[in-house]
Coordinates of C-alpha atoms (C1' of nucleotides) in Angstrom, one line a residue:
Chain J
X138 CA -26.0 3.6 37.7
X139 CA -22.3 3.0 37.5
X140 CA -22.6 0.7 34.7
X141 CA -20.7 1.7 31.6
X142 CA -22.8 2.7 28.6
X143 CA -23.2 -0.1 26.1
X144 CA -21.1 0.5 23.0
X145 CA -23.1 -0.9 20.2
X146 CA -20.1 -0.4 17.9
X147 CA -16.9 -0.3 19.9
X148 CA -14.4 1.6 17.7
X149 CA -10.8 0.5 18.2
X150 CA -8.8 2.9 20.2
X151 CA -6.1 3.4 17.4
X152 CA -8.7 4.1 14.9
X153 CA -10.3 6.8 16.9
X154 CA -6.8 8.1 17.8
X155 CA -6.0 8.3 14.1
X156 CA -9.0 10.4 13.5
X157 CA -8.2 12.8 16.4
X158 CA -4.6 13.1 15.2
X159 CA -5.6 13.6 11.6
X160 CA -7.8 16.6 12.5
X161 CA -5.1 17.9 14.7
X162 CA -2.7 17.9 11.8
X163 CA -5.1 19.9 9.7
X164 CA -5.7 22.5 12.3
X165 CA -2.8 22.8 14.6
X166 CA 0.2 21.8 12.6
X167 CA 2.0 22.9 9.4
X168 CA 4.1 21.0 6.9
X169 CA 7.4 20.1 8.2
X170 CA 6.6 20.7 11.8
X171 CA 7.8 18.0 14.3
X172 CA 5.3 16.3 16.5
X173 CA 6.0 15.5 20.2
X174 CA 7.8 12.1 20.6
X175 CA 5.8 8.9 20.8
X176 CA 6.1 8.4 24.6
X177 CA 4.7 11.8 25.2
X178 CA 2.0 11.5 22.8
X179 CA 0.9 8.1 24.2
X180 CA 0.9 9.5 27.7
X181 CA -1.1 12.5 26.5
X182 CA -3.7 10.2 25.0
X183 CA -3.7 7.8 27.8
X184 CA -2.7 4.8 25.6
X185 CA 0.2 2.4 25.4
X186 CA 2.9 3.4 23.1
X187 CA 2.1 0.4 20.8
X188 CA -1.4 1.6 20.3
X189 CA -0.2 5.2 19.5
X190 CA 2.3 3.7 17.1
X191 CA -0.5 1.8 15.3
X192 CA -2.3 5.1 14.6
X193 CA 0.9 6.7 13.5
X194 CA 1.6 3.9 11.2
X195 CA -1.7 4.4 9.3
X196 CA -1.1 8.1 9.0
X197 CA 2.3 7.5 7.6
X198 CA 0.8 5.0 5.2
X199 CA -1.6 7.6 4.0
X200 CA 1.2 10.0 3.5
X201 CA 0.3 12.4 6.2
X202 CA 3.4 11.8 8.4
X203 CA 7.0 11.0 7.9
X204 CA 8.9 9.2 10.7
X205 CA 12.7 9.0 10.9
X206 CA 14.6 7.0 13.4
X207 CA 16.8 9.1 15.7
X208 CA 15.1 12.2 14.6
X209 CA 11.3 12.4 15.0
X210 CA 7.9 12.5 13.4
X211 CA 7.2 15.3 11.1
X212 CA 4.1 16.5 9.1
X213 CA 4.6 15.3 5.6
X214 CA 4.0 17.6 2.6
X215 CA 1.2 16.6 0.1
X216 CA 2.3 13.7 -2.1
X217 CA 4.0 14.7 -5.3
X218 CA 2.6 13.7 -8.6
X219 CA 4.9 11.5 -10.6
X220 CA 4.0 11.0 -14.2
X221 CA 4.3 7.6 -15.7
X222 CA 3.1 8.5 -19.1
X223 CA 1.1 6.3 -21.4
X224 CA 2.1 7.4 -24.8
X225 CA 4.8 6.0 -27.1
X226 CA 7.2 8.7 -25.9
X227 CA 8.4 7.0 -22.8
X228 CA 11.1 4.7 -23.9
X229 CA 14.1 4.1 -21.6
X230 CA 16.7 6.7 -22.3
X231 CA 14.3 8.7 -24.4
X232 CA 13.8 12.6 -24.4
X233 CA 11.5 12.8 -21.4
X234 CA 13.5 10.3 -19.4
X235 CA 13.5 11.2 -15.7
X236 CA 15.7 8.3 -14.9
X237 CA 19.4 8.3 -14.0
X238 CA 21.5 5.1 -14.7
X239 CA 23.2 3.8 -11.7
X240 CA 24.7 0.5 -12.6
X241 CA 24.6 -2.4 -15.0
X242 CA 25.3 -6.1 -14.6
X243 CA 24.8 -9.1 -16.7
X244 CA 23.1 -12.0 -15.0
X245 CA 20.4 -14.7 -15.1
X246 CA 17.1 -13.0 -14.2
X247 CA 14.4 -14.5 -11.9
X248 CA 12.3 -17.2 -13.5
X249 CA 9.2 -15.0 -13.8
X250 CA 11.2 -12.4 -15.6
X251 CA 12.8 -14.8 -18.0
X252 CA 9.4 -16.1 -18.8
X253 CA 8.1 -12.7 -19.9
X254 CA 11.3 -12.0 -21.9
X255 CA 11.0 -15.3 -23.6
X256 CA 14.6 -16.1 -22.9
X257 CA 15.9 -19.4 -21.8
X258 CA 15.8 -20.2 -18.1
X259 CA 19.6 -19.9 -17.8
X260 CA 20.2 -17.1 -20.3
X261 CA 21.8 -14.1 -18.9
X262 CA 20.4 -10.6 -19.6
X263 CA 21.6 -7.1 -19.0
X264 CA 20.1 -5.7 -15.7
X265 CA 20.3 -1.9 -15.6
X266 CA 19.8 -0.2 -12.3
X267 CA 18.3 3.2 -12.5
X268 CA 17.0 5.7 -10.0
X269 CA 14.5 8.4 -10.3
X270 CA 14.7 11.7 -8.4
X271 CA 11.9 14.3 -8.2
X272 CA 12.0 17.6 -6.4
X273 CA 15.3 16.7 -5.1
X274 CA 14.1 13.5 -3.4
X275 CA 14.5 9.8 -4.5
X276 CA 11.2 8.5 -5.5
X277 CA 11.9 5.2 -7.4
X278 CA 14.3 2.5 -7.9
X279 CA 14.2 0.4 -11.0
X280 CA 15.5 -2.8 -12.4
X281 CA 15.5 -2.8 -16.2
X282 CA 16.0 -6.2 -17.8
X283 CA 17.3 -6.0 -21.3
X284 CA 17.7 -9.3 -23.2
X285 CA 20.8 -9.7 -25.3
X286 CA 19.0 -9.6 -28.6
X287 CA 17.5 -6.1 -27.8
X288 CA 21.0 -4.7 -27.9
X289 CA 22.8 -6.7 -30.6
X290 CA 25.2 -3.9 -31.5
X291 CA 26.4 -3.5 -27.9
X292 CA 30.2 -3.5 -28.3
X293 CA 32.2 -5.4 -25.7
X294 CA 34.6 -2.5 -25.9
X295 CA 32.3 -0.4 -23.8
X296 CA 32.8 -0.4 -20.0
X297 CA 32.1 -3.9 -18.6
X298 CA 29.9 -2.6 -15.8
X299 CA 28.9 0.4 -13.9
X300 CA 27.1 3.5 -15.0
X301 CA 28.9 3.8 -18.2
X302 CA 27.8 0.4 -19.4
X303 CA 24.3 1.2 -18.2
X304 CA 24.3 4.2 -20.5
X305 CA 25.7 2.1 -23.3
X306 CA 22.9 -0.4 -23.0
X307 CA 20.2 2.4 -22.9
X308 CA 21.7 3.9 -26.0
X309 CA 21.6 0.8 -28.0
X310 CA 18.0 0.0 -26.7
X311 CA 16.7 3.1 -28.5
X312 CA 17.4 1.8 -32.0
X313 CA 14.3 -0.5 -32.5
X314 CA 11.0 1.2 -32.8
X315 CA 8.6 1.0 -29.9
X316 CA 5.3 -0.6 -30.7
X317 CA 3.5 -0.4 -27.4
X318 CA 3.9 -0.7 -23.7
X319 CA 2.0 -2.2 -20.9
X320 CA 1.8 -1.1 -17.4
X321 CA 0.7 -2.8 -14.1
X322 CA 0.7 -1.3 -10.6
X323 CA 0.5 -3.1 -7.4
X324 CA 1.4 -2.8 -3.7
X325 CA 4.6 -4.2 -2.4
X326 CA 7.2 -3.7 0.2
X327 CA 10.7 -2.6 -0.4
X328 CA 13.5 -5.1 -0.3
X329 CA 16.8 -4.3 1.3
X330 CA 18.3 -2.9 -1.9
X331 CA 15.4 -0.8 -2.9
X332 CA 14.9 0.5 0.6
X333 CA 18.4 1.7 0.8
X334 CA 18.1 3.6 -2.5
X335 CA 14.8 5.1 -1.4
X336 CA 16.1 6.2 1.8
X337 CA 13.6 4.1 3.7
X338 CA 13.7 1.1 6.0
X339 CA 13.2 -2.4 4.6
X340 CA 9.6 -3.3 4.3
X341 CA 8.4 0.1 3.6
X342 CA 5.3 0.1 1.3
X343 CA 6.0 0.7 -2.3
X344 CA 4.0 0.9 -5.6
X345 CA 5.6 -1.6 -7.9
X346 CA 5.1 -0.6 -11.5
X347 CA 6.0 -3.3 -14.1
X348 CA 6.3 -2.1 -17.6
X349 CA 6.8 -4.2 -20.7
X350 CA 8.2 -2.6 -23.7
X351 CA 7.4 -4.3 -27.0
X352 CA 9.3 -3.8 -30.3
X353 CA 9.1 -5.9 -33.3
X354 CA 6.4 -8.1 -31.8
X355 CA 8.6 -9.1 -29.0
X356 CA 9.3 -7.9 -25.4
X357 CA 12.3 -5.8 -25.9
X358 CA 12.7 -4.9 -22.2
X359 CA 11.0 -5.2 -18.9
X360 CA 11.1 -2.6 -16.2
X361 CA 10.2 -3.3 -12.5
X362 CA 10.2 0.0 -10.7
X363 CA 9.4 0.5 -7.0
X364 CA 8.0 3.9 -6.1
X365 CA 7.8 5.2 -2.5
X366 CA 4.2 4.8 -1.7
X367 CA 4.3 7.4 1.1
X368 CA 5.4 10.3 -0.9
X369 CA 4.3 9.5 -4.5
X370 CA 1.0 9.7 -6.4
X371 CA 1.4 8.1 -9.8
X372 CA -0.3 9.8 -12.6
X373 CA -1.3 8.5 -16.0
X374 CA -3.0 10.1 -18.9
X375 CA -2.6 13.4 -20.7
X376 CA -2.0 15.8 -17.8
X377 CA -0.5 16.0 -14.4
X378 CA -3.3 14.3 -12.6
X379 CA -6.0 15.4 -10.2
X380 CA -5.2 17.0 -6.9
X381 CA -7.5 15.2 -4.5
X382 CA -6.5 14.9 -0.9
X383 CA -8.5 14.5 2.2
X384 CA -7.5 17.9 3.7
X385 CA -9.7 19.6 6.2
X386 CA -13.3 18.2 5.8
X387 CA -16.1 20.4 6.5
X388 CA -18.7 19.3 9.0
X389 CA -22.4 19.8 8.5
X390 CA -23.3 22.6 10.8
Chain Q
X168 CA 12.7 -24.7 11.2
X169 CA 16.4 -24.8 11.8
X170 CA 17.8 -21.8 13.7
X171 CA 19.9 -19.4 11.7
X172 CA 22.8 -17.7 13.3
X173 CA 23.8 -14.2 12.2
X174 CA 25.4 -11.7 14.4
X175 CA 27.3 -9.4 12.1
X176 CA 24.2 -7.5 10.9
X177 CA 21.3 -8.1 13.3
X178 CA 18.5 -8.5 10.9
X179 CA 15.1 -7.9 12.6
X180 CA 13.5 -11.1 13.8
X181 CA 10.2 -10.4 11.8
X182 CA 12.2 -9.8 8.7
X183 CA 14.0 -13.0 8.8
X184 CA 10.7 -14.8 9.8
X185 CA 9.0 -13.3 6.8
X186 CA 11.7 -14.7 4.5
X187 CA 11.4 -18.1 6.0
X188 CA 7.7 -18.0 5.8
X189 CA 7.7 -16.9 2.3
X190 CA 9.9 -19.8 1.3
X191 CA 7.7 -22.2 3.1
X192 CA 4.7 -20.8 1.2
X193 CA 6.4 -21.5 -2.0
X194 CA 7.5 -25.0 -1.3
X195 CA 5.2 -26.5 1.3
X196 CA 1.8 -24.9 0.8
X197 CA -0.6 -24.5 -2.0
X198 CA -3.2 -21.8 -2.7
X199 CA -6.2 -21.8 -0.3
X200 CA -4.5 -24.0 2.3
X201 CA -4.9 -22.8 5.9
X202 CA -1.8 -22.1 8.0
X203 CA -1.4 -23.1 11.6
X204 CA -2.8 -20.5 13.9
X205 CA -0.8 -17.5 15.1
X206 CA -0.1 -18.8 18.6
X207 CA 1.2 -22.2 17.3
X208 CA 3.4 -20.5 14.6
X209 CA 4.8 -18.1 17.2
X210 CA 5.7 -20.9 19.4
X211 CA 7.2 -23.0 16.6
X212 CA 9.5 -20.2 15.7
X213 CA 10.2 -19.2 19.3
X214 CA 9.0 -15.6 19.1
X215 CA 6.3 -13.6 20.6
X216 CA 2.9 -13.6 18.9
X217 CA 3.3 -9.9 18.1
X218 CA 6.5 -10.5 16.3
X219 CA 5.1 -13.3 14.3
X220 CA 2.1 -11.1 13.4
X221 CA 4.5 -8.3 12.1
X222 CA 5.7 -10.9 9.6
X223 CA 2.3 -12.0 8.6
X224 CA 1.2 -8.4 8.2
X225 CA 3.9 -7.9 5.6
X226 CA 3.1 -11.0 3.7
X227 CA -0.5 -10.1 3.6
X228 CA 0.5 -6.6 2.4
X229 CA 2.2 -8.3 -0.5
X230 CA -0.7 -10.3 -1.3
X231 CA 0.7 -13.7 -0.3
X232 CA -1.7 -14.3 2.6
X233 CA -5.2 -13.7 3.5
X234 CA -6.4 -13.4 7.2
X235 CA -9.8 -13.5 8.3
X236 CA -10.9 -13.1 11.9
X237 CA -12.6 -16.1 13.4
X238 CA -11.5 -18.2 10.5
X239 CA -7.7 -18.3 10.0
X240 CA -4.9 -17.5 7.7
X241 CA -4.8 -19.0 4.2
X242 CA -2.5 -18.8 1.3
X243 CA -3.7 -16.2 -1.1
X244 CA -4.0 -16.9 -4.9
X245 CA -2.0 -14.7 -7.1
X246 CA -3.3 -11.1 -7.5
X247 CA -5.9 -10.7 -10.2
X248 CA -5.2 -8.2 -13.0
X249 CA -7.8 -5.4 -13.0
X250 CA -7.9 -3.4 -16.1
X251 CA -8.3 0.3 -15.8
X252 CA -8.1 1.2 -19.4
X253 CA -6.6 4.3 -20.9
X254 CA -8.4 4.7 -24.1
X255 CA -11.5 6.9 -24.7
X256 CA -13.6 3.8 -24.4
X257 CA -14.0 3.8 -20.6
X258 CA -16.8 6.0 -19.8
X259 CA -19.0 5.5 -16.8
X260 CA -21.9 3.2 -18.0
X261 CA -20.2 2.7 -21.4
X262 CA -19.9 -0.7 -23.1
X263 CA -17.0 -2.2 -21.2
X264 CA -18.2 -1.0 -17.9
X265 CA -17.4 -3.3 -15.2
X266 CA -19.1 -1.4 -12.5
X267 CA -22.5 -2.0 -10.9
X268 CA -24.5 1.0 -9.6
X269 CA -25.5 0.7 -5.9
X270 CA -26.8 3.9 -4.8
X271 CA -27.1 7.6 -5.6
X272 CA -27.6 10.7 -3.5
X273 CA -27.4 14.4 -4.0
X274 CA -25.1 16.3 -1.6
X275 CA -22.4 18.8 -1.2
X276 CA -19.1 17.1 -2.0
X277 CA -15.9 17.6 0.0
X278 CA -14.1 20.9 -0.7
X279 CA -11.3 19.2 -2.6
X280 CA -13.8 17.5 -5.0
X281 CA -15.7 20.7 -5.5
X282 CA -12.6 22.5 -6.5
X283 CA -11.8 20.0 -9.3
X284 CA -15.4 20.1 -10.5
X285 CA -15.3 23.8 -10.5
X286 CA -18.7 23.9 -8.6
X287 CA -19.6 26.3 -5.9
X288 CA -18.4 25.4 -2.4
X289 CA -22.0 24.7 -1.3
X290 CA -23.4 23.4 -4.7
X291 CA -24.7 19.9 -4.4
X292 CA -23.8 17.3 -6.9
X293 CA -24.9 13.7 -7.7
X294 CA -22.8 11.2 -5.9
X295 CA -23.2 7.8 -7.4
X296 CA -22.0 4.8 -5.4
X297 CA -20.8 1.8 -7.5
X298 CA -19.1 -1.4 -6.8
X299 CA -16.9 -3.5 -9.0
X300 CA -16.8 -7.3 -8.9
X301 CA -14.3 -9.5 -10.6
X302 CA -14.1 -13.3 -10.5
X303 CA -16.9 -13.2 -8.0
X304 CA -15.1 -11.1 -5.5
X305 CA -15.6 -7.4 -4.6
X306 CA -12.5 -5.6 -5.8
X307 CA -13.3 -1.9 -5.7
X308 CA -15.8 0.6 -4.3
X309 CA -16.3 4.0 -6.1
X310 CA -17.8 7.3 -5.5
X311 CA -18.6 9.2 -8.6
X312 CA -19.2 12.9 -8.4
X313 CA -21.4 14.2 -11.2
X314 CA -22.2 18.0 -11.2
X315 CA -25.6 19.0 -12.1
X316 CA -24.6 20.5 -15.4
X317 CA -23.4 17.2 -16.8
X318 CA -26.8 15.7 -16.6
X319 CA -29.1 18.6 -17.5
X320 CA -31.8 16.4 -18.9
X321 CA -32.1 14.3 -15.8
X322 CA -35.8 14.2 -15.1
X323 CA -37.1 14.7 -11.6
X324 CA -39.5 12.0 -12.4
X325 CA -36.9 9.4 -12.2
X326 CA -36.4 7.6 -8.9
X327 CA -35.2 10.2 -6.2
X328 CA -32.6 7.9 -4.9
X329 CA -31.3 4.4 -4.9
X330 CA -29.8 2.1 -7.7
X331 CA -32.6 3.2 -10.1
X332 CA -31.5 6.9 -9.9
X333 CA -27.9 5.9 -10.1
X334 CA -28.6 4.2 -13.4
X335 CA -30.5 7.3 -14.6
X336 CA -27.6 9.6 -13.9
X337 CA -25.2 7.2 -15.6
X338 CA -27.6 7.1 -18.7
X339 CA -27.7 10.9 -18.9
X340 CA -23.9 11.2 -18.4
X341 CA -23.3 9.3 -21.7
X342 CA -24.7 12.0 -23.9
X343 CA -21.7 14.4 -24.1
X344 CA -18.6 13.3 -25.9
X345 CA -15.5 12.3 -23.8
X346 CA -12.5 14.3 -24.7
X347 CA -9.9 12.8 -22.4
X348 CA -9.5 11.3 -19.1
X349 CA -6.8 11.5 -16.3
X350 CA -5.8 8.9 -13.8
X351 CA -3.9 9.0 -10.6
X352 CA -3.0 6.1 -8.3
X353 CA -1.9 6.3 -4.8
X354 CA -2.0 4.2 -1.6
X355 CA -4.5 4.8 1.1
X356 CA -6.5 3.0 3.8
X357 CA -10.0 2.0 3.7
X358 CA -12.6 4.0 5.4
X359 CA -15.4 2.4 7.3
X360 CA -17.9 2.5 4.4
X361 CA -15.4 1.2 1.7
X362 CA -14.0 -1.5 4.0
X363 CA -17.6 -2.9 4.4
X364 CA -18.2 -2.9 0.8
X365 CA -14.8 -4.6 0.0
X366 CA -15.3 -7.2 2.8
X367 CA -12.2 -6.0 4.7
X368 CA -11.6 -4.4 8.0
X369 CA -11.3 -0.5 8.3
X370 CA -7.9 0.6 7.7
X371 CA -7.1 -2.1 5.1
X372 CA -4.6 -0.9 2.5
X373 CA -6.2 0.2 -0.8
X374 CA -5.1 1.7 -4.1
X375 CA -7.0 4.9 -4.6
X376 CA -7.6 5.7 -8.3
X377 CA -8.9 9.1 -9.0
X378 CA -10.1 9.6 -12.5
X379 CA -11.2 12.9 -14.0
X380 CA -13.6 12.8 -17.1
X381 CA -13.4 15.8 -19.3
X382 CA -16.0 16.7 -21.8
X383 CA -16.6 20.0 -23.6
X384 CA -13.5 21.5 -22.0
X385 CA -14.8 21.0 -18.5
X386 CA -14.7 18.2 -15.8
X387 CA -17.9 16.3 -16.4
X388 CA -17.3 13.8 -13.6
X389 CA -14.9 12.7 -11.0
X390 CA -14.3 9.2 -9.8
X391 CA -12.6 8.2 -6.6
X392 CA -12.3 4.4 -6.6
X393 CA -10.7 2.4 -3.9
X394 CA -9.2 -1.0 -5.0
X395 CA -8.3 -3.8 -2.6
X396 CA -4.5 -3.6 -2.5
X397 CA -4.1 -7.1 -1.3
X398 CA -5.9 -8.9 -4.2
X399 CA -5.6 -6.5 -7.0
X400 CA -3.0 -5.6 -9.7
X401 CA -4.0 -2.6 -11.6
X402 CA -3.2 -2.8 -15.4
X403 CA -3.0 0.0 -17.8
X404 CA -2.2 0.0 -21.5
X405 CA -3.2 -2.2 -24.4
X406 CA -3.3 -5.6 -22.9
X407 CA -3.9 -7.4 -19.8
X408 CA -0.6 -6.5 -18.1
X409 CA 2.5 -8.4 -17.1
X410 CA 2.5 -11.5 -14.8
X411 CA 5.4 -10.8 -12.6
X412 CA 5.3 -12.2 -9.1
X413 CA 8.0 -13.0 -6.7
X414 CA 7.4 -16.8 -6.9
X415 CA 10.2 -19.2 -6.0
X416 CA 13.4 -17.3 -6.4
X417 CA 16.5 -19.1 -7.5
X418 CA 19.6 -18.5 -5.4
X419 CA 23.0 -18.0 -7.0
X420 CA 25.0 -21.1 -6.4
Chain U
dA30 C1' 25.4 11.4 26.4
dA31 C1' 20.7 12.2 25.4
dG32 C1' 16.7 11.6 22.7
dT33 C1' 14.3 9.6 18.9
dG34 C1' 11.8 5.9 16.5
dG35 C1' 12.2 0.6 15.7
dT36 C1' 12.0 -4.0 17.6
dC37 C1' 10.5 -7.4 21.0
dT38 C1' 8.2 -9.7 24.9
dA39 C1' 4.5 -12.2 27.6
dG40 C1' 0.7 -11.7 28.8
dA41 C1' -4.6 -10.2 28.6
dC42 C1' -9.2 -9.4 26.7
dC43 C1' -12.3 -8.8 22.6
dA44 C1' -14.9 -9.5 18.2
dC45 C1' -16.1 -12.9 15.0
dA46 C1' -17.0 -17.4 12.7
dT47 C1' -18.2 -22.0 13.2
dA48 C1' -19.8 -26.2 14.9
Chain A
dA250 C1' -18.5 -23.6 23.5
dT251 C1' -14.5 -23.4 21.1
dG252 C1' -11.0 -21.5 18.2
dT253 C1' -9.5 -17.9 15.3
dG254 C1' -7.4 -13.3 14.3
dG255 C1' -7.7 -8.3 16.2
dT256 C1' -6.6 -5.0 19.9
dC257 C1' -4.2 -3.5 23.9
dT258 C1' -0.9 -3.1 27.7
dA259 C1' 3.6 -2.0 30.3
dG260 C1' 7.5 -2.7 30.2
dA261 C1' 12.5 -3.7 27.9
dC262 C1' 16.3 -3.1 24.8
dC263 C1' 18.4 -1.8 20.2
dA264 C1' 19.7 1.3 16.1
dC265 C1' 20.3 5.7 14.8
dT266 C1' 20.9 10.8 14.9
dT267 C1' 22.2 14.8 17.1
dC268 C1' 24.5 17.6 20.5

DNA sequence: AAGTGGTCTAGACCACATA
DNA sequence: ATGTGGTCTAGACCACTTC
């Protein structure tokens, strides 16, 4: 009769919507193309705008879409591989360094950082701000904490702050020999500062990479770098990483 | 609590709310404690429930909260460090293997996987499902794609499917010598299958780790593992990783 | 000025866990 | 049966970019 069929597993609308849109992106759109605006899309699919947005949000999280306020929603290119390196070659300011110093201040670090650095709770350290650009786009913002003892030769004659001082600190940091490094990756959301540097809104998802550089048996520096989670695929190991993306899936026929 | 007035730069409500809640979590709550329900919290802060939820969502993304339907919202423990390893010791089924085989089927992999494995577009491979448990909690679900040529000695007499066959495949996979491995980490959202295995809802944020195992100059196996982004901090390198969490921040005074 | 995505509201109903 | 978080709606206004 007129009764609706019993849905044993009622899939959420936004979930189904995401699937439909994902397939449409594969078959009917090309990279960089702009989608219809959210109000039109919502009307076309017969859902509220909030529901449509929930689907778009997920697709953006997966790196399939890029949304910019005042502009529109575009189809994102595949994520770019960003190498983090694991060997002993990646030392701040070293040969393969992809980072660009931005600024440098001297201040007391957060308690959690001071603990790792084994500095006193009120002992100031050098805080170098660096940014990483790849393929012409900003991909990461970093705070590099350098304790005073790691750069003993740092002359006060150098610039007291700014990019010049950042370079001076990095230069001095290269003197001791690197013993090892440790990496950790976790999910986070961009703070106001990082968001601005990454050209994203605050709260944007980021991959937080914390790296501890050890020299002479002590933590010589601590790096906290936030990578844009929407555009980056972090690669480790010997080569550039594996190219695995969802892409158009084949259906059993 | 007290209302805060700022008009110069209209900070989004949910952003401010997130900050307030974050501080409250540090000072007034302990791990495992349950928060008031969303309707009460929204009323207490004088916002709509949707706005309150936007703040909770971010805090959950950052691993500060854990929300379970029908139960409530609790304060999450610090993320657990999960070692991925980088040395040549981590081979599926090897000594330090933290994975538990669940199932095994033989099927044609997605096109993107077949390309990396250098198998024909219609050539079936072994697909081993494994799960990883840490501290009594499921942390990752994996699909391990093993081409036929990597396990030539696999006897048809072994179990045709199920956990028994998974173990057989892993056993045979250990014969060739590992040359190197490549890792990549990116953000994704859990599919229906993974979500169930990870005890999360579909769409939950996950860290997708793809690992290519190379032996005899060829890709011997490809692993696509999804880690719970809310509870896991992936660690690389020699040791257990760095313990950096936001924690109570001190304010400049 | 017009159009876009971002934020916010005040409801409603549903799925799930627990008692 | 009750209470929780999850989904959904139909609006409104705001911040930003572009024309």
